[in-house]
mmCIF file of C-alpha atoms in Angstrom:
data_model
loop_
_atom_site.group_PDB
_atom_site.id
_atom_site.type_symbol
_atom_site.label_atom_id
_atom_site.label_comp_id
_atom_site.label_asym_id
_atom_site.label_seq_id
_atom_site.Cartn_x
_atom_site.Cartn_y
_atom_site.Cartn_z
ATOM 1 C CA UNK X 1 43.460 -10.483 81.875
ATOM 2 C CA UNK X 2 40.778 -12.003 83.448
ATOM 3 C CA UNK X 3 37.378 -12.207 80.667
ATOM 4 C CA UNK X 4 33.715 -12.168 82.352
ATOM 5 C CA UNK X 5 33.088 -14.096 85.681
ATOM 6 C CA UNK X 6 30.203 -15.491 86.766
ATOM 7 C CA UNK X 7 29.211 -16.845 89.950
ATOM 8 C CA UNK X 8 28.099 -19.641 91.480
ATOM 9 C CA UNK X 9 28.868 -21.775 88.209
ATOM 10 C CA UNK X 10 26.069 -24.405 89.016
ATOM 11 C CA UNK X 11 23.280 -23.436 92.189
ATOM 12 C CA UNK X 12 20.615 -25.853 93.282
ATOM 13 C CA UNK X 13 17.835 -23.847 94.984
ATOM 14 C CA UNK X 14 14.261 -25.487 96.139
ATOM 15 C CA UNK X 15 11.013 -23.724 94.317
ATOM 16 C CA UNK X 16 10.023 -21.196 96.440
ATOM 17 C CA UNK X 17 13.563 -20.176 97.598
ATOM 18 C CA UNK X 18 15.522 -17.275 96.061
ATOM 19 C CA UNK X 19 18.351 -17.793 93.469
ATOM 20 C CA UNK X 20 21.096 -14.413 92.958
ATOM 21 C CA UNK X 21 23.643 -14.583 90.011
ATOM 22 C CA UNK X 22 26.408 -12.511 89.559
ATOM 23 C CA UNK X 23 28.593 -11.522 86.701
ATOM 24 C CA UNK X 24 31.640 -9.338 87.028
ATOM 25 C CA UNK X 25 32.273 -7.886 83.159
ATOM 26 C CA UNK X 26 35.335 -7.826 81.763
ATOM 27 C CA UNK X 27 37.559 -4.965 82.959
ATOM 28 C CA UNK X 28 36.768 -1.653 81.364
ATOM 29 C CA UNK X 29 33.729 -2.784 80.154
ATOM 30 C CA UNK X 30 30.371 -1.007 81.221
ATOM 31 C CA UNK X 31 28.047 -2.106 79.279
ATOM 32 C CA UNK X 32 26.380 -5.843 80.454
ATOM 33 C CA UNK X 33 23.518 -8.317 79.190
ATOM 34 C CA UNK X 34 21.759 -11.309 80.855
ATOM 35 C CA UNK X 35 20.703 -14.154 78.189
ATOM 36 C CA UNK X 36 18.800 -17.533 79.591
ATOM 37 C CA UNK X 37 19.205 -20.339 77.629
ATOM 38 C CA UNK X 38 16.703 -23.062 78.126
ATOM 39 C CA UNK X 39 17.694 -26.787 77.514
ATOM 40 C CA UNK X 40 17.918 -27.378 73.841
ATOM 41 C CA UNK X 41 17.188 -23.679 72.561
ATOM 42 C CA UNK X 42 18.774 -21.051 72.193
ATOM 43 C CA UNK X 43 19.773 -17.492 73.845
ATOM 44 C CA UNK X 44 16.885 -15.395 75.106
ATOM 45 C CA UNK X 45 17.514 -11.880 75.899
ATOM 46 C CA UNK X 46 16.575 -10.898 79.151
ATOM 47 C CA UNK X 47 18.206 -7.534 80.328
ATOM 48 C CA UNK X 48 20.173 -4.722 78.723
ATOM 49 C CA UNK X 49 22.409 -2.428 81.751
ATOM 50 C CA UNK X 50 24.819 -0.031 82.498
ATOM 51 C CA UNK X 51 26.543 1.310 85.618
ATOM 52 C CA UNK X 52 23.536 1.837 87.827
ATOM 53 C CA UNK X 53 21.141 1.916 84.895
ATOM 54 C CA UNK X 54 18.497 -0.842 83.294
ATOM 55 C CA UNK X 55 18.962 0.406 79.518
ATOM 56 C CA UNK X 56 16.061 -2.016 78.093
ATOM 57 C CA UNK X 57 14.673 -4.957 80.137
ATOM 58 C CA UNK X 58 12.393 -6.328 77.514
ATOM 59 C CA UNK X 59 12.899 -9.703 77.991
ATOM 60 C CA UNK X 60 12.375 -10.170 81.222
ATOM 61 C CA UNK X 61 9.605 -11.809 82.899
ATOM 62 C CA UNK X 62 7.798 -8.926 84.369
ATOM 63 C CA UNK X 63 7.597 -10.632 88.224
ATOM 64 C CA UNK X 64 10.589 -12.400 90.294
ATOM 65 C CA UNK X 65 12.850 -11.375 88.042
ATOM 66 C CA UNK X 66 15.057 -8.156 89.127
ATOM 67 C CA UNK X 67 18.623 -7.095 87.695
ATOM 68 C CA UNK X 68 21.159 -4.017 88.651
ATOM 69 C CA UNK X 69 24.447 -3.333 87.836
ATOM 70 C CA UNK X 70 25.210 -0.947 90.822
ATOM 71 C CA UNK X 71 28.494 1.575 91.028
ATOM 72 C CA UNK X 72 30.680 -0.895 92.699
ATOM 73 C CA UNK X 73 30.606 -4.334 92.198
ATOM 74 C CA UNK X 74 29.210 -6.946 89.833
ATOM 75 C CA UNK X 75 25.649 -6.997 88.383
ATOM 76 C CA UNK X 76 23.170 -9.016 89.662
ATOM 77 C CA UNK X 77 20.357 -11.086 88.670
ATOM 78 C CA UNK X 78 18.048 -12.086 91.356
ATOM 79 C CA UNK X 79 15.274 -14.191 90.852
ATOM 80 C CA UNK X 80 13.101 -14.251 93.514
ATOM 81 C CA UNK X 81 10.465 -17.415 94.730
ATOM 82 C CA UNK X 82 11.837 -19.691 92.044
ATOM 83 C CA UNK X 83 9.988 -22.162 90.063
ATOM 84 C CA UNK X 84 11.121 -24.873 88.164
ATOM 85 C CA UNK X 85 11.214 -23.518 84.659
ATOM 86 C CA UNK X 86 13.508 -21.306 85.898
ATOM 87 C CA UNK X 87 16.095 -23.728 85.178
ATOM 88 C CA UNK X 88 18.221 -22.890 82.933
ATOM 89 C CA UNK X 89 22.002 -21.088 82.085
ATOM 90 C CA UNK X 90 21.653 -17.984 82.563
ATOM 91 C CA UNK X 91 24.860 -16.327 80.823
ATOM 92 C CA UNK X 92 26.564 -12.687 80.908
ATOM 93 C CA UNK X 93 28.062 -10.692 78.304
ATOM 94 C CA UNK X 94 29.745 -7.273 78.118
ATOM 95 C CA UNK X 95 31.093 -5.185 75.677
ATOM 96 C CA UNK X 96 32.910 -2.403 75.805
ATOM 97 C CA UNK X 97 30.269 0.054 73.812
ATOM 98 C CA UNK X 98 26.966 -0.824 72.434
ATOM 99 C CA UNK X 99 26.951 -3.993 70.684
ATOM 100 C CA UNK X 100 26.416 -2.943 67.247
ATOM 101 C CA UNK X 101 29.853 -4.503 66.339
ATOM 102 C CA UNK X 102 29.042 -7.693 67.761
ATOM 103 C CA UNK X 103 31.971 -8.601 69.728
ATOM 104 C CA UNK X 104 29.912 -9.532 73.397
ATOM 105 C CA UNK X 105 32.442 -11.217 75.362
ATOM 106 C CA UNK X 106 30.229 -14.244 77.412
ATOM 107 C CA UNK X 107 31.120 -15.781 81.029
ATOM 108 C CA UNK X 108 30.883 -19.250 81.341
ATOM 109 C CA UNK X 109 27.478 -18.815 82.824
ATOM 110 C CA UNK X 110 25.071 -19.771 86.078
ATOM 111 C CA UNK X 111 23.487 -22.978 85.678
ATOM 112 C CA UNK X 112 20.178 -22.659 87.953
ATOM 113 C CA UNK X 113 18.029 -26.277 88.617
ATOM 114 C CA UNK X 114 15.374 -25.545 90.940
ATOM 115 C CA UNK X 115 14.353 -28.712 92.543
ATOM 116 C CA UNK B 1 7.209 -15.881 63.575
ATOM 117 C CA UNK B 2 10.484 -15.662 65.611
ATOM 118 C CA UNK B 3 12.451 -12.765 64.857
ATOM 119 C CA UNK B 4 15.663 -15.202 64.069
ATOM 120 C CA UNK B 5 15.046 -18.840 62.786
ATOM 121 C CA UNK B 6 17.577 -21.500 62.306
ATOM 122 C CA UNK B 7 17.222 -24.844 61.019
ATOM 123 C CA UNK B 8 18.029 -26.806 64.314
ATOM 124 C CA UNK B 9 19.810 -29.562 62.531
ATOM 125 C CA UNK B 10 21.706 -31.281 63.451
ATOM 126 C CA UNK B 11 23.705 -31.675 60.091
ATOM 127 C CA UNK B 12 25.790 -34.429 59.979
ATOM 128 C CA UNK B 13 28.906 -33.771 57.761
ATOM 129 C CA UNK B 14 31.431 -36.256 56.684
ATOM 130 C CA UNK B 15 34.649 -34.701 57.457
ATOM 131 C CA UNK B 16 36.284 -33.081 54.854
ATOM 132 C CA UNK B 17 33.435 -32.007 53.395
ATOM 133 C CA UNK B 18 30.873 -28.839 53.183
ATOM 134 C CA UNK B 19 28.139 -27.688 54.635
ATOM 135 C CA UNK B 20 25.611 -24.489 54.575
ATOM 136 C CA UNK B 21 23.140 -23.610 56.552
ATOM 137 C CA UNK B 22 20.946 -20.405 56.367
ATOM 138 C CA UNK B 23 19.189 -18.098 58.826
ATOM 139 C CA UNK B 24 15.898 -15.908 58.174
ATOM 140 C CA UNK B 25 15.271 -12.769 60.453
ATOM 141 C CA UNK B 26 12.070 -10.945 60.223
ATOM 142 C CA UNK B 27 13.178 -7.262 60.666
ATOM 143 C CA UNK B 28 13.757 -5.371 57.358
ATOM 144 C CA UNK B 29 14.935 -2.692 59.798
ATOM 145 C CA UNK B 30 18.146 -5.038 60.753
ATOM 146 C CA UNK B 31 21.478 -3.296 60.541
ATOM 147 C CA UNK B 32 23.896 -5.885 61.947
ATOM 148 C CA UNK B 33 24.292 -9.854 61.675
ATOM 149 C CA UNK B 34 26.970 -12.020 63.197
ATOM 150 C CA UNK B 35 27.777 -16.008 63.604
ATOM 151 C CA UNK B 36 28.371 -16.998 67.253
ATOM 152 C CA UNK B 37 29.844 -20.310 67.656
ATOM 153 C CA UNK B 38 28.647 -22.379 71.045
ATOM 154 C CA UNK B 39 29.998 -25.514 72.186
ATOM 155 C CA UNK B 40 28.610 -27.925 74.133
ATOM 156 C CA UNK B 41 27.259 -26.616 77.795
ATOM 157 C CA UNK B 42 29.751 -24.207 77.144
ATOM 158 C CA UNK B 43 29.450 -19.882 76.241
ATOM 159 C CA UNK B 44 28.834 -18.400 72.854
ATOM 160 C CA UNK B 45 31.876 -16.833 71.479
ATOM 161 C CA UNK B 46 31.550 -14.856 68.177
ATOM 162 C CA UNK B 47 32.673 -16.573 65.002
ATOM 163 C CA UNK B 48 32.455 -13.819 62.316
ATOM 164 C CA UNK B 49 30.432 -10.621 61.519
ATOM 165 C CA UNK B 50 28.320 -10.468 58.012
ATOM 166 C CA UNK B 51 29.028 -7.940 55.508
ATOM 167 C CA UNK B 52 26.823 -6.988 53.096
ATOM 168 C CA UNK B 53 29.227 -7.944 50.185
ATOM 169 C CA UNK B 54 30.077 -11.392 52.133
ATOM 170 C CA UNK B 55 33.123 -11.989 53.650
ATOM 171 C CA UNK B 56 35.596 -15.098 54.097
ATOM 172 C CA UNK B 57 37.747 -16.252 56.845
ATOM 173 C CA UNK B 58 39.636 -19.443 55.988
ATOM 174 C CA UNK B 59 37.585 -22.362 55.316
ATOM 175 C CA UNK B 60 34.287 -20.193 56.261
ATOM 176 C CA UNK B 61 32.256 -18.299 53.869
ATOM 177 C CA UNK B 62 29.399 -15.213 55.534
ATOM 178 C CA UNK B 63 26.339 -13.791 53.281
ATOM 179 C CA UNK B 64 24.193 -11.495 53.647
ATOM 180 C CA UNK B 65 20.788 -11.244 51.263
ATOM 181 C CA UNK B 66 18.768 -8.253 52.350
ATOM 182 C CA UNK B 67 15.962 -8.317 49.882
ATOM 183 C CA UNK B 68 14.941 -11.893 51.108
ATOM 184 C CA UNK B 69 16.280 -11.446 54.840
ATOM 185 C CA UNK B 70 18.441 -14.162 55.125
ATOM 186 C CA UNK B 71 22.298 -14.714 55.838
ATOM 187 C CA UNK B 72 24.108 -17.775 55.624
ATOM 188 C CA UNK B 73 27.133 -20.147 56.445
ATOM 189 C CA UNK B 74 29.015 -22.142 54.715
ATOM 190 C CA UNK B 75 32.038 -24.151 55.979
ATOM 191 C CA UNK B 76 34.519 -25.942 53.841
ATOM 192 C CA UNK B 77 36.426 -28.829 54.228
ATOM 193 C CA UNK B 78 34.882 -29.273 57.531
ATOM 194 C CA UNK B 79 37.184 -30.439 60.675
ATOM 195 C CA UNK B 80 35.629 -32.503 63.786
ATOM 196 C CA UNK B 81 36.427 -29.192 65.852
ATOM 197 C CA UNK B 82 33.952 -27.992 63.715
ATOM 198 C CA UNK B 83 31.555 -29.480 65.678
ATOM 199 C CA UNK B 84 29.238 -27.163 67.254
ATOM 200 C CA UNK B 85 26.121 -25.256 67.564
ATOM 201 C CA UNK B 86 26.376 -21.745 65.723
ATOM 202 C CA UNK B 87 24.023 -19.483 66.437
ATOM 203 C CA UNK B 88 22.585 -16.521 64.105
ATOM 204 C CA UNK B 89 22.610 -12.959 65.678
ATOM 205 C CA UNK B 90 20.945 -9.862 64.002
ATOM 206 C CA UNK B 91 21.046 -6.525 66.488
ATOM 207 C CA UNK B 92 19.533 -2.884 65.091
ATOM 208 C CA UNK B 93 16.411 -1.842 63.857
ATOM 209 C CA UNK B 94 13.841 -3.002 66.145
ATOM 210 C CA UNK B 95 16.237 -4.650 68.407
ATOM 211 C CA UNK B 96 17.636 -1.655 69.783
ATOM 212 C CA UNK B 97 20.805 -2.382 71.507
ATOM 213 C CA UNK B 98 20.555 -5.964 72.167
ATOM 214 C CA UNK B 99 21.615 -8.816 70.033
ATOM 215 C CA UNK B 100 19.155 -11.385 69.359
ATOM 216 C CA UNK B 101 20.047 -14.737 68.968
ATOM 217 C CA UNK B 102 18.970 -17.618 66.838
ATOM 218 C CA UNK B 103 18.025 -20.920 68.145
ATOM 219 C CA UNK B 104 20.843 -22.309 66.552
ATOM 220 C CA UNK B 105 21.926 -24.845 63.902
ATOM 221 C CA UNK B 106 23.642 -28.060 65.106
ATOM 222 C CA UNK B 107 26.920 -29.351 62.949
ATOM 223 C CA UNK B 108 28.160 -32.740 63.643
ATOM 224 C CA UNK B 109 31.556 -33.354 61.337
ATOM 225 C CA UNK B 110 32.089 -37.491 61.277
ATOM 226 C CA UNK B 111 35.520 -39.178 60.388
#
């Protein structure tokens, strides 16, 4: 019964280098967001998906940034030539349908620190 | 203006007592609001949905007021697991799909 993985828990990655997350949703779930939570604030939407779909990828920065959620496997946030403010948790969710009830189920997140 | 604003706090509550907090949104268009709770460095896990007519679960109390866009929280005879950041979360309307998320309100419950 496990609930949403993410992986690496904790990466270090030099600015410049590239930093990919991945988040497995819970199991029968096909619907997945990213949120980035900054130090001290709160959760920023970043990307809205579906099997081998972006449904609504307002929030995210409109270079380095890249997500997919292909057929087989887990999603994947890849964020390309880091900086340092892109340190941060980035955190998971699915759900099982469209959120309008509210229940997203989180992972534990990715903490990123770009040295 | 933010579309969700919290009072970062933190509050500090002795424990046993009660606190409130609030939480504006700026979409009339809004159709759904929530409490996430989030410990520290840890994921947001949902607390309770608000219901128009407000809604109870043990010691905490949900509202909703549509006419001046707010909902609220209020926890009674607060615990120290109480302890937390909870976050307001308003999805619909403008939103689309996605939940938005407050920057959250800091409780800290002291023996």
């Amino acid at each position: 019964n496990a609930g949403v993985m993410q992986n690496p828990r904790h990466l270090v990655r030099r600015r410049g280098q590239e930093a990919r997350l991945r988040c497995s949703p819970m199991k029968g779930h096909s619907h997945v967001y990213w949120y980035r939570q900054l130090p001290e604030e709160g959760l920023k939407f970043m990307v809205y998906l579906q099997k081998e779909n972006i449904i609504d990828e307002s929030g995210m920065p409109k270079e380095r940034f890249s997500a997919e959620f292909p057929k087989e496997g887990p999603s994947i946030l890849r964020i390309q030539q880091v900086v340092r403010g892109d340190s941060a948790a980035y955190f998971c969710a699915s759900s099982l349908r469209q959120g309008f009830d509210g229940e997203l189920f989180f992972g534990e997140g990715s903490r990123l620190t770009v040295l | 203006r933010k579309e969700v604003e919290q009072d970062p706090g933190p509050f500090n509550v002795p424990e046993g007592a009660t606190v409130a907090f609030n939480c504006t949104y700026s979409n009339s268009a809004s159709q759904s609001f929530f409490w996430y709770r989030q410990d520290c460095r840890k994921e947001p896990k949902l607390l309770m949905s608000v219901y128009s007519s407000g809604n109870e679960d043990g010691r905490f109390t949900a509202q909703l007021n549509r006419a001046s866009q707010y909902i609220s929280l209020l926890i009674r005879d607060s615990k120290l697991s109480d302890s937390a950041t909870y976050l307001c979360v308003v999805t619909g309307g403008a939103a689309g799909n996605k939940l938005t998320f407050g920057g959250g309100t800091r409780v800290l419950v002291k023996p």
